[in-house]
CSV table of C-alpha atoms in Angstrom, one decimal:
chain,number,residue,atom,x,y,z
A,6,UNK,CA,-28.6,146.1,-103.8
A,7,UNK,CA,-27.9,147.5,-100.3
A,8,UNK,CA,-26.1,150.9,-100.5
A,9,UNK,CA,-22.7,150.8,-99.1
A,10,UNK,CA,-22.6,152.7,-95.7
A,11,UNK,CA,-19.9,153.0,-93.0
A,12,UNK,CA,-21.4,152.2,-89.4
A,13,UNK,CA,-19.7,154.2,-86.9
A,14,UNK,CA,-19.6,153.4,-83.1
A,15,UNK,CA,-21.9,155.6,-81.2
A,16,UNK,CA,-22.5,156.4,-77.5
A,17,UNK,CA,-26.4,156.3,-77.6
A,18,UNK,CA,-27.6,159.4,-75.3
A,19,UNK,CA,-30.6,157.3,-74.4
A,20,UNK,CA,-28.3,154.7,-72.9
A,21,UNK,CA,-27.9,156.5,-69.6
A,22,UNK,CA,-28.2,153.8,-66.9
A,23,UNK,CA,-29.0,151.0,-69.4
A,24,UNK,CA,-26.4,148.3,-69.1
A,25,UNK,CA,-24.8,147.4,-72.4
A,26,UNK,CA,-24.6,143.5,-72.9
A,27,UNK,CA,-21.0,142.3,-73.5
A,28,UNK,CA,-20.2,142.1,-77.3
A,29,UNK,CA,-22.9,144.6,-78.3
A,30,UNK,CA,-21.9,147.9,-79.6
A,31,UNK,CA,-24.3,150.9,-80.2
A,32,UNK,CA,-23.9,152.4,-83.7
A,33,UNK,CA,-25.4,155.2,-85.6
A,34,UNK,CA,-28.6,154.7,-87.5
A,35,UNK,CA,-31.9,153.2,-86.8
A,36,UNK,CA,-34.3,151.1,-89.1
A,37,UNK,CA,-31.8,151.4,-92.0
A,38,UNK,CA,-28.6,150.4,-90.0
A,39,UNK,CA,-29.2,146.7,-90.9
A,40,UNK,CA,-28.1,145.5,-94.4
A,41,UNK,CA,-30.8,144.5,-96.8
A,42,UNK,CA,-33.3,147.4,-95.9
A,43,UNK,CA,-34.2,150.9,-97.2
A,44,UNK,CA,-36.6,153.4,-95.8
A,45,UNK,CA,-38.3,156.8,-96.4
A,46,UNK,CA,-40.5,159.5,-94.7
A,47,UNK,CA,-42.5,161.9,-96.8
A,48,UNK,CA,-45.4,164.1,-96.7
A,49,UNK,CA,-48.3,162.4,-98.4
A,50,UNK,CA,-51.2,164.6,-97.3
A,51,UNK,CA,-52.7,162.8,-94.3
A,52,UNK,CA,-51.8,165.8,-92.3
A,53,UNK,CA,-52.7,169.4,-93.6
A,54,UNK,CA,-49.2,170.9,-92.7
A,55,UNK,CA,-47.1,170.4,-96.0
A,56,UNK,CA,-43.7,170.7,-93.9
A,57,UNK,CA,-44.8,167.7,-91.6
A,58,UNK,CA,-43.9,164.2,-92.7
A,59,UNK,CA,-46.7,161.8,-92.3
A,60,UNK,CA,-45.9,158.6,-94.4
A,61,UNK,CA,-43.1,156.1,-93.7
A,62,UNK,CA,-41.9,153.1,-95.9
A,63,UNK,CA,-39.6,150.4,-94.8
A,64,UNK,CA,-38.8,147.9,-97.6
A,65,UNK,CA,-36.5,144.8,-97.7
A,66,UNK,CA,-34.6,144.2,-100.7
A,67,UNK,CA,-36.0,140.7,-100.8
A,68,UNK,CA,-38.9,139.0,-98.9
A,69,UNK,CA,-37.6,138.1,-95.5
A,70,UNK,CA,-38.5,136.7,-92.2
A,71,UNK,CA,-41.0,138.8,-90.4
A,72,UNK,CA,-42.7,138.8,-86.9
A,73,UNK,CA,-45.0,141.0,-84.9
A,74,UNK,CA,-46.6,141.7,-81.5
A,75,UNK,CA,-49.9,143.6,-81.5
A,76,UNK,CA,-52.2,145.4,-79.0
A,77,UNK,CA,-54.5,143.4,-76.8
A,78,UNK,CA,-57.0,146.2,-76.8
A,79,UNK,CA,-60.4,144.7,-77.9
A,80,UNK,CA,-61.1,147.9,-79.8
A,81,UNK,CA,-57.9,147.2,-82.2
A,82,UNK,CA,-57.5,149.2,-85.3
A,83,UNK,CA,-58.1,148.1,-88.8
A,84,UNK,CA,-54.4,147.9,-89.7
A,85,UNK,CA,-53.7,145.6,-86.7
A,86,UNK,CA,-56.3,143.1,-88.1
A,87,UNK,CA,-55.0,143.2,-91.6
A,88,UNK,CA,-51.3,142.8,-90.5
A,89,UNK,CA,-52.3,139.8,-88.4
A,90,UNK,CA,-54.0,138.4,-91.4
A,91,UNK,CA,-50.9,138.9,-93.6
A,92,UNK,CA,-48.7,137.2,-91.0
A,93,UNK,CA,-51.1,134.1,-91.4
A,94,UNK,CA,-52.8,134.8,-88.2
A,95,UNK,CA,-49.9,133.6,-86.0
A,96,UNK,CA,-48.0,137.0,-86.0
A,97,UNK,CA,-45.0,135.6,-87.9
A,98,UNK,CA,-44.2,134.8,-91.7
A,99,UNK,CA,-42.8,136.6,-94.6
A,100,UNK,CA,-42.9,140.2,-95.6
A,101,UNK,CA,-41.2,142.8,-98.0
A,102,UNK,CA,-42.4,146.1,-96.9
A,103,UNK,CA,-44.0,148.0,-94.0
A,104,UNK,CA,-46.1,151.1,-94.5
A,105,UNK,CA,-47.2,153.6,-91.7
A,106,UNK,CA,-49.2,156.7,-92.0
A,107,UNK,CA,-49.6,159.2,-89.0
A,108,UNK,CA,-52.6,161.6,-88.4
A,109,UNK,CA,-55.2,159.0,-88.7
A,110,UNK,CA,-55.4,155.9,-86.6
A,111,UNK,CA,-58.0,154.1,-88.9
A,112,UNK,CA,-59.5,152.6,-85.5
A,113,UNK,CA,-63.3,152.2,-84.8
A,114,UNK,CA,-63.9,152.4,-88.6
A,115,UNK,CA,-65.5,149.0,-89.2
A,116,UNK,CA,-65.6,147.4,-92.7
A,117,UNK,CA,-64.7,150.7,-94.4
A,118,UNK,CA,-61.5,150.9,-92.3
A,119,UNK,CA,-60.6,147.2,-93.1
A,120,UNK,CA,-61.1,147.8,-96.8
A,121,UNK,CA,-58.9,151.0,-96.6
A,122,UNK,CA,-56.2,149.1,-94.9
A,123,UNK,CA,-56.3,146.2,-97.3
A,124,UNK,CA,-56.3,148.7,-100.3
A,125,UNK,CA,-53.3,150.6,-98.9
A,126,UNK,CA,-51.5,147.2,-98.8
A,127,UNK,CA,-52.4,146.6,-102.3
A,128,UNK,CA,-51.1,150.0,-103.5
A,129,UNK,CA,-47.9,149.5,-101.6
A,130,UNK,CA,-47.3,146.1,-103.1
A,131,UNK,CA,-47.8,147.4,-106.7
A,132,UNK,CA,-45.2,150.2,-105.9
A,133,UNK,CA,-42.7,147.9,-104.2
A,134,UNK,CA,-43.2,145.0,-106.6
A,135,UNK,CA,-44.4,142.1,-104.2
A,136,UNK,CA,-47.8,140.7,-103.2
A,137,UNK,CA,-50.2,142.4,-101.0
A,138,UNK,CA,-49.9,139.8,-98.2
A,139,UNK,CA,-46.1,140.7,-98.2
A,140,UNK,CA,-47.0,144.4,-97.1
A,141,UNK,CA,-47.6,145.1,-93.4
A,142,UNK,CA,-49.6,148.2,-92.4
A,143,UNK,CA,-49.9,150.5,-89.5
A,144,UNK,CA,-51.5,153.8,-88.6
A,145,UNK,CA,-51.4,156.3,-85.8
A,146,UNK,CA,-53.4,159.3,-85.0
A,147,UNK,CA,-57.0,160.2,-84.3
A,148,UNK,CA,-59.5,157.4,-83.4
A,149,UNK,CA,-62.7,157.2,-85.1
A,150,UNK,CA,-62.1,158.9,-88.5
A,151,UNK,CA,-62.0,157.1,-91.7
A,152,UNK,CA,-58.5,156.8,-93.4
A,153,UNK,CA,-58.5,158.5,-96.8
A,154,UNK,CA,-56.9,156.5,-99.6
A,155,UNK,CA,-56.0,159.5,-101.8
A,156,UNK,CA,-52.7,160.4,-100.0
A,157,UNK,CA,-51.3,156.8,-100.6
A,158,UNK,CA,-50.8,157.3,-104.2
A,159,UNK,CA,-48.4,160.3,-104.1
A,160,UNK,CA,-47.0,159.1,-100.8
A,161,UNK,CA,-46.0,155.8,-102.2
A,162,UNK,CA,-44.6,157.5,-105.3
A,163,UNK,CA,-42.5,159.8,-103.3
A,164,UNK,CA,-41.5,157.2,-100.7
A,165,UNK,CA,-40.2,154.5,-103.2
A,166,UNK,CA,-38.3,157.2,-105.2
A,167,UNK,CA,-36.7,158.4,-102.0
A,168,UNK,CA,-36.1,155.1,-100.2
A,169,UNK,CA,-32.4,154.6,-99.4
A,170,UNK,CA,-30.2,152.6,-97.0
A,171,UNK,CA,-28.8,155.7,-95.5
A,172,UNK,CA,-29.1,156.9,-91.9
A,173,UNK,CA,-30.8,160.1,-93.1
A,174,UNK,CA,-33.5,158.0,-94.9
A,175,UNK,CA,-34.2,156.0,-91.7
A,176,UNK,CA,-34.3,159.1,-89.7
A,177,UNK,CA,-36.9,160.7,-92.1
A,178,UNK,CA,-39.0,157.4,-91.5
A,179,UNK,CA,-38.8,157.8,-87.8
A,180,UNK,CA,-40.0,161.5,-88.1
A,181,UNK,CA,-42.8,160.6,-90.3
A,182,UNK,CA,-44.5,158.4,-87.7
A,183,UNK,CA,-44.5,161.0,-85.0
A,184,UNK,CA,-47.7,162.1,-83.4
A,185,UNK,CA,-47.2,164.0,-80.2
A,186,UNK,CA,-43.7,162.8,-79.8
A,187,UNK,CA,-41.3,165.7,-79.6
A,188,UNK,CA,-38.3,163.9,-81.0
A,189,UNK,CA,-37.8,160.7,-83.3
A,190,UNK,CA,-36.8,157.5,-81.5
A,191,UNK,CA,-34.1,155.5,-83.1
A,192,UNK,CA,-31.4,152.9,-82.0
A,193,UNK,CA,-29.0,150.5,-83.5
A,194,UNK,CA,-26.4,148.1,-82.4
A,195,UNK,CA,-23.8,145.5,-83.8
A,196,UNK,CA,-22.3,142.3,-82.7
A,197,UNK,CA,-19.4,140.5,-84.3
A,198,UNK,CA,-19.8,137.0,-85.8
A,199,UNK,CA,-16.2,135.9,-84.5
A,200,UNK,CA,-17.8,135.3,-80.9
A,201,UNK,CA,-20.6,133.2,-82.2
A,202,UNK,CA,-18.8,130.9,-84.7
A,203,UNK,CA,-19.3,133.2,-87.8
A,204,UNK,CA,-15.9,134.8,-88.3
A,205,UNK,CA,-16.0,137.9,-90.8
A,206,UNK,CA,-19.6,138.7,-90.2
A,207,UNK,CA,-20.9,141.7,-88.4
A,208,UNK,CA,-24.6,141.6,-87.6
A,209,UNK,CA,-26.8,144.6,-86.8
A,210,UNK,CA,-30.0,145.1,-85.2
A,211,UNK,CA,-31.8,148.6,-85.5
A,212,UNK,CA,-35.1,150.1,-85.2
A,213,UNK,CA,-37.4,153.1,-84.9
A,214,UNK,CA,-40.4,153.8,-82.6
A,215,UNK,CA,-43.1,156.3,-82.0
A,216,UNK,CA,-45.1,156.8,-78.7
A,217,UNK,CA,-45.5,159.7,-76.4
A,218,UNK,CA,-49.1,159.3,-75.1
A,219,UNK,CA,-51.7,156.6,-74.7
A,220,UNK,CA,-48.7,154.5,-73.6
A,221,UNK,CA,-49.0,151.3,-71.5
A,222,UNK,CA,-48.4,148.7,-74.2
A,223,UNK,CA,-50.0,145.3,-73.5
A,224,UNK,CA,-49.1,143.1,-76.6
A,225,UNK,CA,-47.7,144.8,-77.5
A,226,UNK,CA,-50.2,155.5,-79.4
A,227,UNK,CA,-46.9,152.9,-79.8
A,228,UNK,CA,-45.6,151.7,-83.2
A,229,UNK,CA,-42.0,150.3,-83.7
A,230,UNK,CA,-40.3,148.6,-86.7
A,231,UNK,CA,-37.1,146.6,-85.9
A,232,UNK,CA,-34.8,145.4,-88.5
A,233,UNK,CA,-31.8,143.0,-88.7
A,234,UNK,CA,-29.4,141.4,-91.2
A,235,UNK,CA,-28.8,138.3,-89.1
A,236,UNK,CA,-30.3,135.0,-90.5
A,237,UNK,CA,-33.2,134.3,-88.3
A,238,UNK,CA,-36.3,132.2,-89.4
A,239,UNK,CA,-39.8,133.7,-88.8
A,240,UNK,CA,-40.8,131.5,-85.9
A,241,UNK,CA,-37.5,132.1,-84.0
A,242,UNK,CA,-37.8,135.7,-84.8
A,243,UNK,CA,-41.2,135.9,-83.3
A,244,UNK,CA,-40.1,134.0,-80.1
A,245,UNK,CA,-37.3,136.5,-79.7
A,246,UNK,CA,-39.6,139.5,-80.2
A,247,UNK,CA,-42.1,138.3,-77.8
A,248,UNK,CA,-39.4,138.0,-75.1
A,249,UNK,CA,-37.8,141.3,-75.9
A,250,UNK,CA,-41.2,143.3,-76.0
A,251,UNK,CA,-42.1,141.7,-72.6
A,252,UNK,CA,-39.0,143.0,-71.1
A,253,UNK,CA,-39.1,146.5,-72.8
A,254,UNK,CA,-42.1,148.0,-74.5
A,255,UNK,CA,-44.6,146.1,-72.0
A,256,UNK,CA,-42.6,147.6,-69.1
A,257,UNK,CA,-43.2,151.3,-69.9
A,258,UNK,CA,-46.3,153.5,-69.0
A,259,UNK,CA,-46.9,157.1,-69.6
A,260,UNK,CA,-50.6,157.4,-68.7
A,261,UNK,CA,-51.7,153.7,-68.2
A,262,UNK,CA,-53.7,153.8,-71.5
A,263,UNK,CA,-53.1,150.9,-73.9
A,264,UNK,CA,-53.7,152.1,-77.5
A,265,UNK,CA,-55.9,150.6,-80.1
A,266,UNK,CA,-53.0,150.5,-82.6
A,267,UNK,CA,-49.9,149.3,-80.6
A,268,UNK,CA,-47.8,147.2,-83.1
A,269,UNK,CA,-44.2,146.1,-83.2
A,270,UNK,CA,-42.7,144.7,-86.4
A,271,UNK,CA,-39.4,142.8,-86.6
A,272,UNK,CA,-37.9,142.1,-90.0
A,273,UNK,CA,-34.8,139.8,-90.7
A,274,UNK,CA,-33.0,139.9,-94.0
A,275,UNK,CA,-30.0,137.6,-93.3
A,276,UNK,CA,-28.0,140.0,-95.6
A,277,UNK,CA,-25.0,140.1,-93.3
A,278,UNK,CA,-24.4,136.3,-93.5
A,279,UNK,CA,-22.9,134.3,-96.4
A,280,UNK,CA,-25.4,132.7,-98.5
A,281,UNK,CA,-24.8,129.2,-97.1
A,282,UNK,CA,-25.2,130.4,-93.6
A,283,UNK,CA,-28.0,128.4,-91.8
A,284,UNK,CA,-30.7,130.5,-89.9
A,285,UNK,CA,-29.7,131.1,-86.2
A,286,UNK,CA,-31.2,128.2,-84.2
A,287,UNK,CA,-32.5,128.6,-80.7
A,288,UNK,CA,-30.1,127.8,-78.0
A,289,UNK,CA,-27.2,128.4,-80.2
A,290,UNK,CA,-24.6,131.3,-79.2
A,291,UNK,CA,-25.6,133.1,-82.3
A,292,UNK,CA,-29.2,133.2,-81.4
A,293,UNK,CA,-28.6,134.1,-77.9
A,294,UNK,CA,-26.5,137.1,-78.9
A,295,UNK,CA,-29.0,138.2,-81.4
A,296,UNK,CA,-31.7,138.0,-78.6
A,297,UNK,CA,-29.4,140.2,-76.4
A,298,UNK,CA,-29.1,142.7,-79.1
A,299,UNK,CA,-32.7,142.7,-79.9
A,300,UNK,CA,-33.6,143.3,-76.2
A,301,UNK,CA,-31.2,146.1,-76.1
A,302,UNK,CA,-32.6,148.0,-78.9
A,303,UNK,CA,-36.1,147.4,-77.7
A,304,UNK,CA,-35.4,148.6,-74.2
A,305,UNK,CA,-33.5,151.7,-75.6
A,306,UNK,CA,-36.5,152.5,-77.6
A,307,UNK,CA,-38.9,152.0,-74.8
A,308,UNK,CA,-36.8,154.3,-72.4
A,309,UNK,CA,-36.8,156.9,-75.1
A,310,UNK,CA,-40.8,156.7,-75.4
A,311,UNK,CA,-41.0,157.1,-71.5
A,312,UNK,CA,-38.6,159.8,-71.6
A,313,UNK,CA,-40.6,161.6,-74.3
A,314,UNK,CA,-44.0,161.2,-72.6
A,315,UNK,CA,-46.4,163.8,-73.2
A,316,UNK,CA,-45.5,166.9,-71.1
A,317,UNK,CA,-42.7,164.9,-69.4
A,318,UNK,CA,-39.6,166.6,-67.8
A,319,UNK,CA,-38.1,163.5,-66.4
A,320,UNK,CA,-37.6,159.8,-67.2
A,321,UNK,CA,-38.5,157.7,-64.2
A,322,UNK,CA,-37.1,154.3,-63.5
A,323,UNK,CA,-39.0,152.1,-60.9
A,324,UNK,CA,-36.9,149.2,-59.7
A,325,UNK,CA,-39.0,146.7,-57.7
A,326,UNK,CA,-37.2,144.0,-55.8
A,327,UNK,CA,-37.9,141.5,-53.0
A,328,UNK,CA,-41.4,140.6,-54.3
A,329,UNK,CA,-42.9,137.2,-53.7
A,330,UNK,CA,-43.7,136.4,-57.3
A,331,UNK,CA,-42.9,138.1,-60.7
A,332,UNK,CA,-46.6,139.0,-61.0
A,333,UNK,CA,-46.4,140.8,-57.6
A,334,UNK,CA,-43.3,142.6,-58.7
A,335,UNK,CA,-45.1,143.9,-61.8
A,336,UNK,CA,-48.2,144.8,-60.0
A,337,UNK,CA,-46.3,146.9,-57.4
A,338,UNK,CA,-43.8,148.6,-59.9
A,339,UNK,CA,-46.6,149.3,-62.4
A,340,UNK,CA,-48.9,150.8,-59.7
A,341,UNK,CA,-46.1,153.2,-58.4
A,342,UNK,CA,-45.2,154.1,-62.1
A,343,UNK,CA,-49.0,154.9,-63.0
A,344,UNK,CA,-49.7,156.9,-59.8
A,345,UNK,CA,-50.7,160.5,-60.7
A,346,UNK,CA,-49.7,161.5,-57.1
A,347,UNK,CA,-46.1,160.0,-57.6
A,348,UNK,CA,-45.7,161.5,-61.0
A,349,UNK,CA,-46.7,164.9,-59.9
A,350,UNK,CA,-44.6,164.7,-56.8
A,351,UNK,CA,-41.5,164.1,-59.1
A,352,UNK,CA,-42.5,166.9,-61.4
A,353,UNK,CA,-42.5,169.2,-58.3
A,354,UNK,CA,-39.3,167.8,-57.0
A,355,UNK,CA,-41.0,166.6,-53.9
A,356,UNK,CA,-39.3,163.7,-52.2
A,357,UNK,CA,-42.7,162.5,-50.9
A,358,UNK,CA,-42.1,158.7,-50.3
A,359,UNK,CA,-45.4,158.2,-48.6
A,360,UNK,CA,-47.2,158.3,-52.1
A,361,UNK,CA,-44.8,155.7,-53.3
A,362,UNK,CA,-45.7,153.5,-50.3
A,363,UNK,CA,-49.4,154.3,-50.7
A,364,UNK,CA,-49.1,153.0,-54.4
A,365,UNK,CA,-47.4,149.8,-53.4
A,366,UNK,CA,-49.8,149.2,-50.5
A,367,UNK,CA,-52.9,149.4,-53.0
A,368,UNK,CA,-51.2,147.4,-55.7
A,369,UNK,CA,-52.4,144.0,-54.8
A,370,UNK,CA,-48.9,142.6,-54.3
A,371,UNK,CA,-48.4,140.7,-51.1
A,372,UNK,CA,-45.9,141.8,-48.5
A,373,UNK,CA,-45.5,142.8,-44.9
A,374,UNK,CA,-45.5,146.7,-44.3
A,375,UNK,CA,-42.7,146.6,-41.9
A,376,UNK,CA,-40.3,144.8,-44.3
A,377,UNK,CA,-40.3,147.5,-46.9
A,378,UNK,CA,-37.3,149.8,-48.0
A,379,UNK,CA,-37.7,152.8,-50.4
A,380,UNK,CA,-34.8,154.8,-52.0
A,381,UNK,CA,-35.3,157.9,-54.2
A,382,UNK,CA,-32.3,158.8,-56.4
A,383,UNK,CA,-30.2,156.7,-54.1
A,384,UNK,CA,-31.2,158.5,-51.0
A,385,UNK,CA,-32.8,156.2,-48.2
A,386,UNK,CA,-36.3,157.6,-47.2
A,387,UNK,CA,-38.0,154.5,-45.9
A,388,UNK,CA,-36.5,151.5,-43.8
A,389,UNK,CA,-38.6,148.7,-42.4
A,390,UNK,CA,-41.7,150.5,-43.5
A,391,UNK,CA,-40.8,153.6,-41.4
A,392,UNK,CA,-39.4,157.1,-42.3
A,393,UNK,CA,-35.7,157.8,-41.9
A,394,UNK,CA,-34.1,161.2,-41.7
A,395,UNK,CA,-32.9,162.6,-45.0
A,396,UNK,CA,-31.7,165.9,-46.3
A,397,UNK,CA,-34.5,167.8,-48.3
A,398,UNK,CA,-31.7,170.0,-49.8
A,399,UNK,CA,-29.9,166.9,-51.1
A,400,UNK,CA,-33.1,165.5,-52.3
A,401,UNK,CA,-33.9,168.6,-54.2
A,402,UNK,CA,-30.4,168.6,-55.8
A,403,UNK,CA,-30.8,165.0,-56.9
A,404,UNK,CA,-34.1,165.7,-58.6
A,405,UNK,CA,-32.4,168.0,-61.0
A,406,UNK,CA,-31.0,164.8,-62.7
A,407,UNK,CA,-32.8,163.9,-66.1
A,408,UNK,CA,-33.5,160.4,-64.9
A,409,UNK,CA,-35.3,159.7,-61.5
A,410,UNK,CA,-34.6,156.3,-60.0
A,411,UNK,CA,-37.0,154.9,-57.5
A,412,UNK,CA,-35.8,151.7,-55.7
A,413,UNK,CA,-38.3,149.6,-53.7
A,414,UNK,CA,-37.6,146.3,-51.8
A,415,UNK,CA,-40.7,144.6,-50.6
A,416,UNK,CA,-38.7,142.1,-48.5
A,417,UNK,CA,-41.1,139.3,-49.5
A,418,UNK,CA,-39.1,137.2,-51.8
A,419,UNK,CA,-36.6,137.1,-54.8
A,420,UNK,CA,-38.8,138.4,-57.7
A,421,UNK,CA,-37.8,141.6,-59.2
A,422,UNK,CA,-38.6,143.9,-62.2
A,423,UNK,CA,-38.1,147.4,-63.8
A,424,UNK,CA,-40.8,149.7,-65.1
A,425,UNK,CA,-40.1,152.9,-66.9
A,426,UNK,CA,-42.4,156.0,-66.9
A,427,UNK,CA,-42.3,159.8,-66.7
A,428,UNK,CA,-43.5,162.6,-64.4
A,429,UNK,CA,-46.9,164.6,-65.1
A,430,UNK,CA,-46.6,168.2,-65.9
A,431,UNK,CA,-49.2,170.9,-66.6
A,432,UNK,CA,-48.4,170.3,-70.2
A,433,UNK,CA,-49.9,166.8,-70.1
A,434,UNK,CA,-53.3,168.2,-69.6
A,435,UNK,CA,-52.9,170.9,-72.3
A,436,UNK,CA,-51.6,168.3,-74.9
A,437,UNK,CA,-54.5,166.0,-74.3
A,438,UNK,CA,-57.2,168.7,-73.8
A,439,UNK,CA,-56.2,170.1,-77.2
A,440,UNK,CA,-55.4,166.6,-78.9
A,441,UNK,CA,-58.0,166.7,-81.6
A,442,UNK,CA,-57.6,170.5,-82.3
């Protein structure tokens, strides 16, 4: 049974600049905020440091709807292959549990890695009390090393004993999946059923994510687990997840590298609805409100990932408007967000808009140079493709903000997008130069 918990309204600190949809309320908690789920994070022994959590379990009270998006990297990891198979090869189906280990990616490990991923699912199934196909698996860490099975035994024993529906248990799971992350990443929101024809019900969407480097998801190293107690069928859940991921996780970049292990799971228990409530059908107000809540959670977690990029000191938001097509908008925004020259200029608090213009110009997007406008932190620096006077002192003052916003208008159409990234500091090189040591 779901343990009783009081969900308190919360102003999420990662919500800076993120519009809150009408009827959606941020609350405390993460992956355990939704009814019908328990979680735990423990030290199993995948990492040598006994004080470091390295194994997470998320378990549903009953088998529930499940969906996923996975990396498009051809060098995909063994757990990606196995989880795809457990979701019938179509990335949606039924699941009971998710297990995640950190410290070892189980990628580029061939048949041995696939056997290890399958065996870990069987071990988890026995511990939880379900079939192996109802267990989804994920791994994160160093590529090219075989995943040891020995830690799964004590890890599953500890995790199943510790699994709880409390915010603290969800927080421990979020900590256990961290690699180079400096903070765990969690988010949860609620919406009332009254506004969507289900009076007396309160629905929750919550989740956790990890990712700090090797981040430019294309599913879509990033791993995320989203839970909801709304009644959503597997196919509809998958459609909603794809849409949310495209607008969130697939719009962040730290270093332009797509991981071999990128995975985003979504589980829907339906535990917040009466037993006779039908699953939310697409095009209904209930489903649309659920999609808004899901997109908010995914966007919030994505922003947290960009904010916590390896060695980062600033979250960077690139707003691109006036593009001829959505594809051009994404090309231009992503090229700016990935530019080492732009990212290092931001770290140095240098309002060097020429680097932004140079990135847009080489992006492949179609536009006329003399139609482009650029603002940095609300400060106009380029109009009609030409420089405009601005105060360097004022620019330096605005660079003290924790989020740096770049606005670019190509003047070529109506398409627009937003991409999130971070600056590049000296620490980025240090972290990645020493990653395996």
